[in-house]
Amino acid sequence: MSFRTTPSVDYVEDVSPGSGALPPRAWYAASDARSLSLNGSWRFRLSATAGAEDDSFAEEGYDAGNWAEVTVPGHWVLQGDGAFGSPIYTNHLYPFPVDPPYVPTENPTGDHLRVFDLPSDWPSDGGAVLRFDGVESCARVWLNGTELGEFKGSRLAHEFAVGELLKPGGNVLAVRVHQWSAGSYLEDQDQWWLPGIFRDVTLLHRPAGGAADFFVHASYDHTTGEGTLRVDSDAGGRVLVPALDIDVAAGEPVTVAVQPWTAETPKLYDGVLATDGERVPLRIGFRTIVLEDGLVKVNGTAVLFKGVNRHEWHPERGRALDLETMREDVLLMKRHNLNAVRTSHYPPHPAFLDLCDEYGLWVIDECDLETHGFTEQDWRDNPVDDDCWTPALLDRAARMVERDKNHPSIVFWSLGNEAGTGRGLTAMAEWIHDRDPERLVHYEGDWNCRDTDVYSRMYAFHDEVEKIGQQLDGGTHRRRELPFIQCEYAHAMGNGPGGLADYQELFEKYDRLQGGFVWEWIDHGVKHAELGYAYGGDFGEELHDGNFVCDGLVFPDRTPSPGLIEYKKVIEPVHIEGDSANGLVHVTNKQDFADLSALAFEWSCQVDGETVESGSLAVPALAPGESAEVKLPEPPADGRGGERQWTVRAQLADDTSWAPKGHVVAWGQFAVGARPLPSFPATDRPVPDGGRITLGPAGFDARTGALLSIGSVEVGATPRLDVWRAPTDNDDGAEWQTDTRYGMLWRTLGLHRMRHRLVSVEAGDDALTVRTRVAPAAREVGLDTVYRWTSDGERLRLTVSVTPEGDWTVPLPRLGVRFGLPEADRVEWFGGGPGEAYPDTRTASMVGRWQSTVDRLQTPYVRPQENGARADVRWVELGGLRIEGDPEFWFTARRWTTEQLDAARHRTDLAAGDTVWVNLDHGLHGIGSQSCGPGPLPQYFLKAEPAEFSFVFSTTG
């Protein structure tokens, strides 16, 4: 009889942070000490359980020749074409039983092996440290057969002393990684669960007398213009900053005149910490962060955060980001006027913070902590209120603060996200306040602000935000004295978010409101050969939250969405407003620190959307908060009697580190005079001709009144009333919300299956009139609809009159007509553009002459939904037709029906048909952000009420 024993895996379910790792310290990318990257191809073996294999793979001489290979940094579930398992997406539900600290026996475990040689010139003196920057979720480490220890804290750095174990060649590094551990209960962030060694692995030489840990203190006195520098160093040494003529001993303060660091003016001074054995480069930014007068102030000035929440994501590599991808994120943020980022919900790769320092972004650095799944049991057994978990919480706090403490961009330390409340969070806050009193502490879940320095909320509706701004929100005395930020708002899922401009208006109106952070930066779509981009449920997960993981301002490939374009306009740092009557433009500098000297202003005048003249505009270098009125030139004469308007742009005057000269930072647009409306005398009369009726250039079916053709252009489907749109994620709302979710109500009412009953076709002396009733099956409500066709001989006019019948208790998704054209590709229009817009997402819609194709009119949301509308359209040309509106209208065109769009779950479900479907809309319902936040504000509702609107059709041939 024989039996096999397996090594103990008790450490997997131990609530402690681990054992063997060195104390946390400051992270720096490079020094003159040697380092060796161990990134690259590793041997890999996957087991179904934590104890399926013994530890022999860690021994020297183990033959792993038949093992697979994976790339480190990386997640094994995103490699191997599915052979190593699949990603799992949940928003807050744990994908395993909630039985802390235990995890399932089915615990995918990846054994990783890397054999490496030391470079020939690797120093023989001193020691060495092996650093892991990120491993999910629990790792056990061996070097040359000696166990170093194990650790948890997936998005945190861990180091091990290995100097005595190294040899010149054939070093065997073995790492066993478990997908689930006790640490998983602390990492229930809204993201994909992705096991693996996903950040860098590095061997660092530690010379005798080398820098151990150091803390750069660089404050700024805005009253004197002086900065005070003190660098505390465990290894002593000297601090040198050549540009400031500083050469002092570590720990000794020195005060000199400096330029301060802000997100708008990110001045960094190059310095060196020189110890006996190492020279470490420093990037020093002088700034002082205080809570004063109930406001967060930097360098004496209250800051307005125009921010975004950022998960780390790449559609092929998951959270394994390279430097250039991180840089692309920062550059996109800067080019779209963002000034702040919250690192939701964990410390990012430290190189990202270097970029924030360099380019200028305020940072809320968030701890790797979320226990959101415990909300399902009313927070019972929540680890943050259980003393046995407190050492792990303090370890996570310390590893964040110690790693990142030398970044001037960091304004707040955040305790974590959606972890309820408890003694553990208080212990974290006390430790952080004591370790770094020069920064503030944030945590959204602490509504009484017991542990925090700011009142933070997520998804507070506009009316509540205004009450908070007015200090009418109640709460504890301490809370009422604190500033307010929305750490999450304006949920950017699918089409949206709507209501951004309305939020920003409140932020700028009330001093207490210091801005917010849109949720979130990027759609977490996983690149998929068959689906385009996959989301929750596409990998067969038992539990998942669908496309809730696709809620970003940029698409998975980092293409800006219309939401980001809108946000850029809403938060632009210069306000430009026209006074046409007096020929003036009013310019206001909305920045907190920088004047306008970096910007050049340009005016242009358009007639019917085409620029006829342009020139430079002399705007003074206004200080922050200052305004000026600047005289515009006389508008050019125009004999065409067209629509005239001014456009004024603020552009970069020179190249910067983040955008080239000429990059548009802000713009304003205003009319010179009223728009002339088209004249249309009805001169022709309907002429019966067998089964047809001719009216001017058009032919109609005599029996149904359906439009068949206009000139040589065949109409594939007659214009008829349309009130349906493929519901957006924000229309559908979230299942936990108690507020009205109109997407569900629309479908319940049957607006997606309206029936059209022909009442009469009347050929009168000067018009063809078609009367119908449009109503959903099983309901008594309806829309009495009259189509009145007239012609002036060359053009055709359609006037639509709509009268609701019955008790309409819900707004309409849209109100307009839809028709089909057999051929259409190129599109040109005069109106809002170049991108899509809806009633509460139209701030960035610029009136002009635009061109596109039907395909490029579509917005590629990961889950298909209503998209692509253009606002304020005066006229559009496509498929041989020119269509003018009275008044302006909304225009949409696509190669599939709304019903097909509604049925699609991925973009690959949409196949182009033979007809281009065109919507000409009198009105659209707002968008809102009810996929997690508020729905549209009442002023953006499309009420079911009497309406009349007209379109004029002609041919372009």
mmCIF file of C-alpha atoms in Angstrom, residues 554-684:
data_model
loop_
_atom_site.group_PDB
_atom_site.id
_atom_site.type_symbol
_atom_site.label_atom_id
_atom_site.label_comp_id
_atom_site.label_asym_id
_atom_site.label_seq_id
_atom_site.Cartn_x
_atom_site.Cartn_y
_atom_site.Cartn_z
ATOM 1 C CA VAL A 554 -11.897 55.164 -24.680
ATOM 2 C CA PHE A 555 -12.625 51.972 -26.561
ATOM 3 C CA PRO A 556 -10.453 48.885 -25.921
ATOM 4 C CA ASP A 557 -8.028 49.964 -28.656
ATOM 5 C CA ARG A 558 -7.777 53.397 -26.966
ATOM 6 C CA THR A 559 -9.738 55.222 -29.644
ATOM 7 C CA PRO A 560 -11.516 58.144 -27.936
ATOM 8 C CA SER A 561 -15.259 57.629 -27.622
ATOM 9 C CA PRO A 562 -17.780 60.438 -28.145
ATOM 10 C CA GLY A 563 -17.959 60.564 -24.342
ATOM 11 C CA LEU A 564 -14.311 61.595 -24.118
ATOM 12 C CA ILE A 565 -14.759 64.205 -26.842
ATOM 13 C CA GLU A 566 -17.710 65.595 -24.877
ATOM 14 C CA TYR A 567 -15.770 65.563 -21.608
ATOM 15 C CA LYS A 568 -12.882 67.449 -23.221
ATOM 16 C CA LYS A 569 -15.243 70.230 -24.252
ATOM 17 C CA VAL A 570 -17.097 70.323 -20.929
ATOM 18 C CA ILE A 571 -13.914 70.726 -18.864
ATOM 19 C CA GLU A 572 -11.948 72.916 -21.272
ATOM 20 C CA PRO A 573 -9.656 75.309 -19.384
ATOM 21 C CA VAL A 574 -10.692 78.409 -21.330
ATOM 22 C CA HIS A 575 -14.268 79.642 -21.625
ATOM 23 C CA ILE A 576 -15.078 81.431 -24.882
ATOM 24 C CA GLU A 577 -18.415 83.186 -25.251
ATOM 25 C CA GLY A 578 -19.546 85.543 -27.984
ATOM 26 C CA ASP A 579 -21.421 88.805 -28.040
ATOM 27 C CA SER A 580 -22.377 89.143 -31.695
ATOM 28 C CA ALA A 581 -24.412 92.286 -31.178
ATOM 29 C CA ASN A 582 -21.329 94.177 -30.042
ATOM 30 C CA GLY A 583 -18.733 92.241 -32.010
ATOM 31 C CA LEU A 584 -16.990 90.964 -28.878
ATOM 32 C CA VAL A 585 -15.715 87.666 -27.549
ATOM 33 C CA HIS A 586 -15.550 87.096 -23.795
ATOM 34 C CA VAL A 587 -12.555 84.946 -22.738
ATOM 35 C CA THR A 588 -12.083 83.507 -19.236
ATOM 36 C CA ASN A 589 -9.072 81.567 -17.955
ATOM 37 C CA LYS A 590 -10.554 78.665 -15.959
ATOM 38 C CA GLN A 591 -7.215 77.192 -14.942
ATOM 39 C CA ASP A 592 -6.080 77.117 -11.313
ATOM 40 C CA PHE A 593 -2.393 78.017 -11.786
ATOM 41 C CA ALA A 594 -1.315 78.756 -15.372
ATOM 42 C CA ASP A 595 -1.914 81.935 -17.331
ATOM 43 C CA LEU A 596 -2.842 81.908 -21.029
ATOM 44 C CA SER A 597 0.616 82.685 -22.371
ATOM 45 C CA ALA A 598 0.962 79.138 -23.781
ATOM 46 C CA LEU A 599 -2.106 79.603 -26.002
ATOM 47 C CA ALA A 600 -2.708 81.333 -29.309
ATOM 48 C CA PHE A 601 -6.234 82.377 -30.302
ATOM 49 C CA GLU A 602 -7.722 82.231 -33.778
ATOM 50 C CA TRP A 603 -11.045 83.443 -35.138
ATOM 51 C CA SER A 604 -12.840 82.241 -38.234
ATOM 52 C CA CYS A 605 -16.108 83.208 -39.850
ATOM 53 C CA GLN A 606 -18.317 80.636 -41.546
ATOM 54 C CA VAL A 607 -21.116 81.050 -44.052
ATOM 55 C CA ASP A 608 -23.363 78.003 -44.270
ATOM 56 C CA GLY A 609 -20.682 76.042 -42.459
ATOM 57 C CA GLU A 610 -17.805 76.957 -44.761
ATOM 58 C CA THR A 611 -14.970 79.170 -43.507
ATOM 59 C CA VAL A 612 -14.687 82.356 -45.586
ATOM 60 C CA GLU A 613 -12.179 84.282 -43.476
ATOM 61 C CA SER A 614 -9.919 83.648 -40.502
ATOM 62 C CA GLY A 615 -7.207 85.336 -38.510
ATOM 63 C CA SER A 616 -5.429 85.599 -35.194
ATOM 64 C CA LEU A 617 -7.052 87.128 -32.123
ATOM 65 C CA ALA A 618 -4.993 89.086 -29.602
ATOM 66 C CA VAL A 619 -5.993 87.774 -26.160
ATOM 67 C CA PRO A 620 -3.964 88.901 -23.145
ATOM 68 C CA ALA A 621 -2.109 86.316 -21.029
ATOM 69 C CA LEU A 622 -4.913 86.251 -18.491
ATOM 70 C CA ALA A 623 -4.078 85.001 -15.014
ATOM 71 C CA PRO A 624 -6.143 82.148 -13.550
ATOM 72 C CA GLY A 625 -9.719 83.281 -13.049
ATOM 73 C CA GLU A 626 -9.318 86.480 -15.058
ATOM 74 C CA SER A 627 -11.545 87.461 -17.982
ATOM 75 C CA ALA A 628 -11.282 89.886 -20.870
ATOM 76 C CA GLU A 629 -13.470 91.148 -23.689
ATOM 77 C CA VAL A 630 -11.723 91.154 -27.046
ATOM 78 C CA LYS A 631 -12.963 92.952 -30.154
ATOM 79 C CA LEU A 632 -13.654 90.794 -33.210
ATOM 80 C CA PRO A 633 -13.153 92.125 -36.742
ATOM 81 C CA GLU A 634 -16.138 93.137 -38.813
ATOM 82 C CA PRO A 635 -17.805 90.021 -40.195
ATOM 83 C CA PRO A 636 -17.184 89.606 -43.934
ATOM 84 C CA ALA A 637 -19.983 90.650 -46.254
ATOM 85 C CA ASP A 638 -21.945 87.831 -47.820
ATOM 86 C CA GLY A 639 -24.231 88.258 -50.796
ATOM 87 C CA ARG A 640 -25.699 84.787 -50.560
ATOM 88 C CA GLY A 641 -27.821 85.538 -47.522
ATOM 89 C CA GLY A 642 -26.489 82.435 -45.832
ATOM 90 C CA GLU A 643 -26.170 81.534 -42.176
ATOM 91 C CA ARG A 644 -23.143 83.219 -40.628
ATOM 92 C CA GLN A 645 -21.289 82.366 -37.435
ATOM 93 C CA TRP A 646 -18.035 82.966 -35.581
ATOM 94 C CA THR A 647 -15.743 80.220 -34.280
ATOM 95 C CA VAL A 648 -12.929 81.119 -31.883
ATOM 96 C CA ARG A 649 -10.283 78.545 -30.963
ATOM 97 C CA ALA A 650 -7.613 78.474 -28.264
ATOM 98 C CA GLN A 651 -4.635 76.479 -29.508
ATOM 99 C CA LEU A 652 -1.176 75.606 -28.243
ATOM 100 C CA ALA A 653 1.192 78.353 -29.355
ATOM 101 C CA ASP A 654 4.175 75.964 -29.411
ATOM 102 C CA ASP A 655 4.928 72.283 -29.189
ATOM 103 C CA THR A 656 4.609 70.814 -25.706
ATOM 104 C CA SER A 657 5.625 67.461 -24.266
ATOM 105 C CA TRP A 658 2.054 66.218 -24.651
ATOM 106 C CA ALA A 659 0.726 67.800 -27.872
ATOM 107 C CA PRO A 660 2.004 69.677 -30.938
ATOM 108 C CA LYS A 661 1.644 73.324 -31.772
ATOM 109 C CA GLY A 662 -1.877 74.077 -33.003
ATOM 110 C CA HIS A 663 -3.561 71.465 -30.806
ATOM 111 C CA VAL A 664 -7.027 72.839 -29.970
ATOM 112 C CA VAL A 665 -7.500 73.204 -26.237
ATOM 113 C CA ALA A 666 -10.834 75.059 -26.231
ATOM 114 C CA TRP A 667 -13.293 76.644 -28.637
ATOM 115 C CA GLY A 668 -16.438 78.698 -28.755
ATOM 116 C CA GLN A 669 -19.006 79.247 -31.469
ATOM 117 C CA PHE A 670 -21.819 81.754 -31.838
ATOM 118 C CA ALA A 671 -24.108 83.042 -34.563
ATOM 119 C CA VAL A 672 -23.680 86.371 -36.306
ATOM 120 C CA GLY A 673 -27.405 86.538 -37.025
ATOM 121 C CA ALA A 674 -30.519 84.390 -37.122
ATOM 122 C CA ARG A 675 -30.603 81.426 -39.468
ATOM 123 C CA PRO A 676 -32.623 82.170 -42.637
ATOM 124 C CA LEU A 677 -35.347 79.568 -43.028
ATOM 125 C CA PRO A 678 -35.891 77.909 -46.421
ATOM 126 C CA SER A 679 -38.701 79.285 -48.579
ATOM 127 C CA PHE A 680 -41.115 76.724 -50.010
ATOM 128 C CA PRO A 681 -44.135 77.777 -52.059
ATOM 129 C CA ALA A 682 -46.415 74.804 -52.735
ATOM 130 C CA THR A 683 -47.283 75.091 -56.440
ATOM 131 C CA ASP A 684 -47.846 71.563 -57.733
#
